[in-house]
Every structure is written in structure tokens, then in C-alpha cells.
Short mmCIF file of C-alpha atoms in Angstrom, two decimals:
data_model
loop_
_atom_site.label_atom_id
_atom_site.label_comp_id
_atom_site.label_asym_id
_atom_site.label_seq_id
_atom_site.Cartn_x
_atom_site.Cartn_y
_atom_site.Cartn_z
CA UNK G 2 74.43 -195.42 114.80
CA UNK G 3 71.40 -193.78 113.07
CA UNK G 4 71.01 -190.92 115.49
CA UNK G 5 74.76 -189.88 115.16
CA UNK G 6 74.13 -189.62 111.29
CA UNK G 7 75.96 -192.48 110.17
CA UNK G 8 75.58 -196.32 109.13
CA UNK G 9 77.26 -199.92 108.17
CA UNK G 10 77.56 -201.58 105.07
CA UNK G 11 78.96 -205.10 105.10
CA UNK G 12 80.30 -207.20 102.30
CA UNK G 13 82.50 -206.43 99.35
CA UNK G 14 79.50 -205.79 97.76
CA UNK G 15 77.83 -203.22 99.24
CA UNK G 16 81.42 -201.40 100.19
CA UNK G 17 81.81 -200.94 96.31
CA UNK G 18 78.99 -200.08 95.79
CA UNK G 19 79.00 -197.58 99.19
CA UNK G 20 82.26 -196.09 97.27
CA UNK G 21 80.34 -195.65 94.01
CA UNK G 22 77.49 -193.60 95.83
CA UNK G 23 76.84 -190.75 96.41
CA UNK G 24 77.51 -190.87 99.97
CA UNK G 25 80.28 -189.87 102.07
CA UNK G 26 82.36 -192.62 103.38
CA UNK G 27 84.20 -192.37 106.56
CA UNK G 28 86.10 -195.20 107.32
CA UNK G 29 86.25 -198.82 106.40
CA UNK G 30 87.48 -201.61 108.56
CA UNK G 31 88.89 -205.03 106.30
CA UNK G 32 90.84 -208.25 106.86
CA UNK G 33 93.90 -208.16 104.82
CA UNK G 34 92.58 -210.86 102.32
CA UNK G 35 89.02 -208.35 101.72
CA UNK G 36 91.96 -205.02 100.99
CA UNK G 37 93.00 -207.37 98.56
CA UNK G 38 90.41 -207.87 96.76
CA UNK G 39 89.33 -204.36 96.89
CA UNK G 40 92.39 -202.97 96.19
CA UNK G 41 91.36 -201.83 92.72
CA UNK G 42 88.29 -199.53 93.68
CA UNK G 43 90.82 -198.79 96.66
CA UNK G 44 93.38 -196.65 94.91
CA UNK G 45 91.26 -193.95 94.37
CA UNK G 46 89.51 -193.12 97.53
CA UNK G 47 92.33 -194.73 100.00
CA UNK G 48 93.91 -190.56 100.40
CA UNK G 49 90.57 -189.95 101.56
CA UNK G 50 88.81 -192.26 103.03
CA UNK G 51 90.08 -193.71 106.81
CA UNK G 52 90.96 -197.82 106.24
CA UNK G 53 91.67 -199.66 109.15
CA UNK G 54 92.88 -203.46 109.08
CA UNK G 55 92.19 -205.93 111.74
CA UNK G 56 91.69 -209.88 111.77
CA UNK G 57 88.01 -211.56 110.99
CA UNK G 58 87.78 -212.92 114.81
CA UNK G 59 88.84 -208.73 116.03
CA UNK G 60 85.83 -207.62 113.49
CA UNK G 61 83.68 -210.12 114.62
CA UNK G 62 83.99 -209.73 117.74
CA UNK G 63 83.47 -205.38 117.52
CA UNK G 64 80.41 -205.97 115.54
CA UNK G 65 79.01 -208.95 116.97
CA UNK G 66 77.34 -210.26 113.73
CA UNK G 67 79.11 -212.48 111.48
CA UNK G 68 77.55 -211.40 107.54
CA UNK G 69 81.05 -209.07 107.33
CA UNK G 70 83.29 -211.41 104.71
CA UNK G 71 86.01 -209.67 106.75
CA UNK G 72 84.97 -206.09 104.94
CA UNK G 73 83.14 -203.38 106.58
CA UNK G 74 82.24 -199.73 105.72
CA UNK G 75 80.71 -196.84 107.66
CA UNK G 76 78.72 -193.67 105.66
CA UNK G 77 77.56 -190.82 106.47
CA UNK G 78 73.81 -189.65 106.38
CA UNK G 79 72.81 -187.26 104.09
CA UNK G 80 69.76 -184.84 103.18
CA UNK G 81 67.43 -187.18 101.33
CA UNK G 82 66.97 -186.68 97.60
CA UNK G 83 64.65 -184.04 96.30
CA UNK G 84 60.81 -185.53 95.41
CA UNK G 85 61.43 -183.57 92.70
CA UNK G 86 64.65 -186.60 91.46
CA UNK G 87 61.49 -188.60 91.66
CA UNK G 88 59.32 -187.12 89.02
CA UNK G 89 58.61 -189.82 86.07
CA UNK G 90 60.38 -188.05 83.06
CA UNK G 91 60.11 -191.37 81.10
CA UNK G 92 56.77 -193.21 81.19
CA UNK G 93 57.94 -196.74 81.07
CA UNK G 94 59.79 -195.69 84.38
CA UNK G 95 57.86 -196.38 87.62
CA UNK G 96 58.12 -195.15 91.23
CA UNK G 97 57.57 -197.64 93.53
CA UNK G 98 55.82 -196.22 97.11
CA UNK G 99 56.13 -198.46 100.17
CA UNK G 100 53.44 -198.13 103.01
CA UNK G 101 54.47 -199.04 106.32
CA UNK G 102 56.75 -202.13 105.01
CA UNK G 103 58.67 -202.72 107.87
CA UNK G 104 60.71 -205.67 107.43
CA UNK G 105 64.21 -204.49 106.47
CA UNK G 106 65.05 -207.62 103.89
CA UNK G 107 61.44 -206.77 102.63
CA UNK G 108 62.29 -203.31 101.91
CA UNK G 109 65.73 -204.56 100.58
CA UNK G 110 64.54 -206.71 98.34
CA UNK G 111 62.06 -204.72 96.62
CA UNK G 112 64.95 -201.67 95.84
CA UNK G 113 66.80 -205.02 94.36
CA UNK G 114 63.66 -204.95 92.09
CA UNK G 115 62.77 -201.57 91.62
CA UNK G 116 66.81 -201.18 90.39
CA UNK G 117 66.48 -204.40 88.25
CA UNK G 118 63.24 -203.40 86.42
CA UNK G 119 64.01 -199.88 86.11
CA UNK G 120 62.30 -197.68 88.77
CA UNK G 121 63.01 -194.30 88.93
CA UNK G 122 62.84 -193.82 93.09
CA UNK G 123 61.28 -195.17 95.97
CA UNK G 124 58.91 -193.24 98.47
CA UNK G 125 58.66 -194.76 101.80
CA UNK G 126 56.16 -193.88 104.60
CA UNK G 127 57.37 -192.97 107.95
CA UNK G 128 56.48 -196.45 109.67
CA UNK G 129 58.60 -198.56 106.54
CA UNK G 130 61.99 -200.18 107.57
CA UNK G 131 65.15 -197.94 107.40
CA UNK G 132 67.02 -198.42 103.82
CA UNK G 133 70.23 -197.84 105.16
CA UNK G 134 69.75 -200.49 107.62
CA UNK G 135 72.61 -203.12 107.26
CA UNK G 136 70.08 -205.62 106.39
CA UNK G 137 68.67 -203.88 104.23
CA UNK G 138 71.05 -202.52 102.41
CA UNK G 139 72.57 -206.48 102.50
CA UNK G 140 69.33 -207.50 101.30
CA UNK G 141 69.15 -204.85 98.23
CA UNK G 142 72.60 -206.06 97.33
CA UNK G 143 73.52 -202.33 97.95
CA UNK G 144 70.52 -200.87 95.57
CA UNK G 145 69.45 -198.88 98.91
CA UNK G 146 72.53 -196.83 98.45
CA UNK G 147 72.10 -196.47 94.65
CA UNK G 148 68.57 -195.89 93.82
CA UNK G 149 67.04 -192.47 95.24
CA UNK G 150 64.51 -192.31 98.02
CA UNK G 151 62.60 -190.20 99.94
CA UNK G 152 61.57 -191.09 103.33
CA UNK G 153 58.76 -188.47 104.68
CA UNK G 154 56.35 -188.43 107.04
CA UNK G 155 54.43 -186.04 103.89
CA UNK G 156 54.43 -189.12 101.66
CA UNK G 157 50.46 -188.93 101.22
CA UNK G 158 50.17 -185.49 100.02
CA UNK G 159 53.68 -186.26 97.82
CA UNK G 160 51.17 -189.33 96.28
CA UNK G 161 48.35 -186.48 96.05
CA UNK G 162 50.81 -183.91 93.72
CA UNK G 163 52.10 -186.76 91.57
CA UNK G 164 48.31 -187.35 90.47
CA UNK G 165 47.20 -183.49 90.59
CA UNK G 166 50.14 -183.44 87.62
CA UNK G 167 48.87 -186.61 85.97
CA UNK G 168 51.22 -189.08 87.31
CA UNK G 169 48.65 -192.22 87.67
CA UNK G 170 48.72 -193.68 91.30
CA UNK G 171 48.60 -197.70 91.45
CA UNK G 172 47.47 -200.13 94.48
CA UNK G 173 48.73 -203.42 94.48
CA UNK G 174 46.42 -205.55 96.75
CA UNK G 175 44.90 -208.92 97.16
CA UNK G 176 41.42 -207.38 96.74
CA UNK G 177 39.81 -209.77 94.63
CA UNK G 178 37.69 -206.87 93.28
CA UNK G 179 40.90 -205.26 91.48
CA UNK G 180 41.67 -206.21 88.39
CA UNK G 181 43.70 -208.54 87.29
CA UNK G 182 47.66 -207.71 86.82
CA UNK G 183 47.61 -209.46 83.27
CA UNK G 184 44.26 -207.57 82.06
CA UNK G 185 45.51 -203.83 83.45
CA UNK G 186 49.06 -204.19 82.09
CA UNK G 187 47.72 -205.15 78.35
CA UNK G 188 45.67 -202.75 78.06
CA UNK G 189 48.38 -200.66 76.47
CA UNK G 190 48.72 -198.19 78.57
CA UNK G 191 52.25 -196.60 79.38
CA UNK G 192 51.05 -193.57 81.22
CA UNK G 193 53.39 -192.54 83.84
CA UNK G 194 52.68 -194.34 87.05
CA UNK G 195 53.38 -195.15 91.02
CA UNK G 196 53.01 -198.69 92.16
CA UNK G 197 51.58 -198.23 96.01
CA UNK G 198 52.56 -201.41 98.22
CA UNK G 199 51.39 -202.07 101.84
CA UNK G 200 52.71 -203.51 104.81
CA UNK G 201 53.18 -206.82 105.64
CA UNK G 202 49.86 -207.43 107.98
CA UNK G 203 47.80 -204.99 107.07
CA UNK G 204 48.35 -204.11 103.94
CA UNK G 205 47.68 -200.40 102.09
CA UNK G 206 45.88 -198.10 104.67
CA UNK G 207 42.71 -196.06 104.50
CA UNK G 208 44.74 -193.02 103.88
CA UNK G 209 47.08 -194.40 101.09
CA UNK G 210 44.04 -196.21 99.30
CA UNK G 211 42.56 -192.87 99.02
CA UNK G 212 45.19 -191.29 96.76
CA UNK G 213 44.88 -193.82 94.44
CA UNK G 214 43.55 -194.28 90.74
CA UNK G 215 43.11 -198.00 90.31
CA UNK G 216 43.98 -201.14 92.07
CA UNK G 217 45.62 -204.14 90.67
CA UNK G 218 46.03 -207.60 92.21
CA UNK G 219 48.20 -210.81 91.56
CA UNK G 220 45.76 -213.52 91.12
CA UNK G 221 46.91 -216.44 92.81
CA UNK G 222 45.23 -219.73 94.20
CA UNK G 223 41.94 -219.81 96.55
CA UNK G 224 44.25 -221.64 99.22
CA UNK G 225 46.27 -219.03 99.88
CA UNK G 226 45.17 -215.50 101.03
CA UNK G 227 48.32 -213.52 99.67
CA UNK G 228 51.94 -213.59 98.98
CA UNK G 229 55.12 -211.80 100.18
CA UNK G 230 55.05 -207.96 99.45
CA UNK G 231 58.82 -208.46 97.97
CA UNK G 232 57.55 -210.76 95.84
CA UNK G 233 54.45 -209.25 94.76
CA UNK G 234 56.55 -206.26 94.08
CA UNK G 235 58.80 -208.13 91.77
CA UNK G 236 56.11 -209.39 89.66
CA UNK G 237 54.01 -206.22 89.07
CA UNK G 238 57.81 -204.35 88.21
CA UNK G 239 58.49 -206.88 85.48
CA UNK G 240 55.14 -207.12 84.03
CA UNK G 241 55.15 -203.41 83.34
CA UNK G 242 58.97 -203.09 82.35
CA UNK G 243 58.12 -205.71 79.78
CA UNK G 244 55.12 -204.53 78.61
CA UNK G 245 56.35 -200.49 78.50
#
């Protein structure tokens, strides 16, 4: 699907919200029952947009996954957004940067977040999971098709121009040397900011590490070594949304 320049939503959800995007939707494929209850947000796209109807066991069995809720939509690619949507006009208004997270409900759940707390973009690094996934975009609750992003194998030296303008570049790790969430965030400082987050094993590399200001961590107990990158993203978003 990817490499012809298209991909699925599933969901009532995420078809609304595919419809309120700015991508181009080509077709959507729904039980009767799911037309129904999109027939609202139908009547202004339905000249334009292909809709096929079929029966849940017919979609089921062309898709061969069952998360559907009988309605399906297929969009077209496009161009990813300029870094230059990215830029932090507002400095209570993060971007959130994503190092090789590769988990697609990982990377769905922290747009969720980032959309919820404000973020202005995401910046993902070439090895992070695909945002248009279906899972991800499941996952996100269709913030993946909301929220811009800019996937680029250029993401470092992108990190290196937001601080040459004096954008303030943050790590979140589980480096006990970093300081603690609660101290850095009331401090009182609102300057702009990215909040850097690494990959599931590993964590932030060598290379992203390097293009940033400070480091932060979550502290948590002595029993357990970390927590899940979704998560940890969710907590450092709303401690600095409330405290901007």
C-alpha cells in the first residue's frame, strides 16, 4: 500500500477525521449500518469521493483484520509538511521529536498526546514507525492525520537549526544524572522547546544526544529500570502544558 502512495484508515473515527484532513481521500468502503452513521460528514464529500458498500463478513474477509466497525477509508500520500509548519511561534507550544520509536501504537499514542497537550508537530527519524500506518493512525485516534509531521532521514541537522535559532532541544531519558522532570519544569522557564524521545530498547542515540541542551528524566522507583516511551511522553507533555 505504502509504495503505491496510498493508505487505510479504519473506524468511524479515523474516517472523519481522514475527511477533515488535509489529505486526499480516494475511496471508502462501509457496511450500510457505518453510511448511516456517517451520513452527515457524508453529504459533502460523497460527489467526490468513491463509496463503495459491501457486508462486514465481504470487508472482513478483503482486509483480513477485523478492527474495521464495518467502515474503511483509503488516502492518498502527500509531500510531508514543511519543517518550517514546525517552527515554535508560541513558547508554551512544544515539538515533540521521536528517535527510532518503532512500535506503531507507540508512535500513535504519543501524537494522541502531543494533540492533547498542545504540540505544535512531530519530527520522526527515519528508523520510527510509519504514522500513517493503520495502527497507528488507530492508535492516535486519527491525530496522525491531524497533527503535522515531518519524517526525514535529515532530522539531526533539522534538531541542530532549531537550536542555532534558539529553539531549546530536550532529552527525555532514564539517566539518573538528568534532572528531575518536577525541578526543570518549575524553574519557570517557557522558552521555546523540543522534547527528544528514544526508541524502545535503546533509547536516544549518540547522534541525537548530541544536539541536545539538557536532559530530563521521570523519576520513578529503584525496581524498575524505565517505563513505556508513550507514557513517558505523556507525562513530560502535561507537565509543561500545565506549567507554560
Amino acid at each position: 500500500m505504502r509504495v503505491h502512495g496510498l493508505f487505510v484508515v479504519e473506524g468511524q473515527l479515523a474516517v472523519e477525521r481522514l475527511l477533515s484532513s488535509r489529505f486526499c481521500v480516494k475511496a471508502l468502503l462501509l457496511t450500510s449500518s457505518a453510511r448511516d452513521r456517517l451520513r452527515t460528514v457524508l453529504t459533502s464529500v460523497e460527489d467526490v469521493v468513491n463509496i463503495y458498500l459491501a457486508t462486514t463478513r465481504l470487508i472482513r474477509t478483503l482486509t483480513g483484520f477485523r478492527f474495521h466497525r464495518g467502515c474503511l477509508g483509503l488516502g492518498e500520500r502527500m509531500a510531508p509538511v514543511s519543517t518550517a509548519e514546525l517552527l515554535i511561534r508560541d513558547k508554551g507550544r512544544p515539538v515533540v521529536a521521536l528517535d527510532g520509536v518503532s512500535d506503531p501504537d507507540n508512535v500513535g499514542s504519543i501524537f494522541r498526546s502531543a494533540a492533547a497537550f498542545g504540540a505544535t508537530g512531530v519530527i520522526l527519524s527515519p528508523h520510527c514507525a510509519d504514522p500513517l500506518y493503520r495502527k497507528s493512525i488507530r492508535t492516535s485516534m486519527g491525530m496522525t492525520l491531524q497533527l503535522p509531521y515531518f519524517a526525514t532521514a535529515e532530522w539531526l541537522g533539522i534538531l541542530a537549526q532549531y537550536r542555532k535559532s534558539g529553539v531549546q532541544v530536550l532529552a527525555v531519558t532514564p539517566d539518573t544524572s538528568a534532572i528531575d522532570l518536577e525541578t526543570f519544569v518549575q524553574t519557570g522557564i517557557a522558552s521555546p522547546r523540543v522534547l527528544l524521545f528514544g526508541s524502545e530498547g535503546a533509547g536516544l542515540s549518540e547522534g541525537a544526544l548530541a544536539q541536545c541542551d539538557d536532559r530530563v528524566r521521570i523519576p520513578i522507583e529503584e525496581s524498575v529500570d524505565s517505563i513505556n516511551v508513550a507514557t513517558a511522553a505523556a507525562i513530560v507533555l502535561q507537565r509543561f502544558a500545565a506549567c507554560s
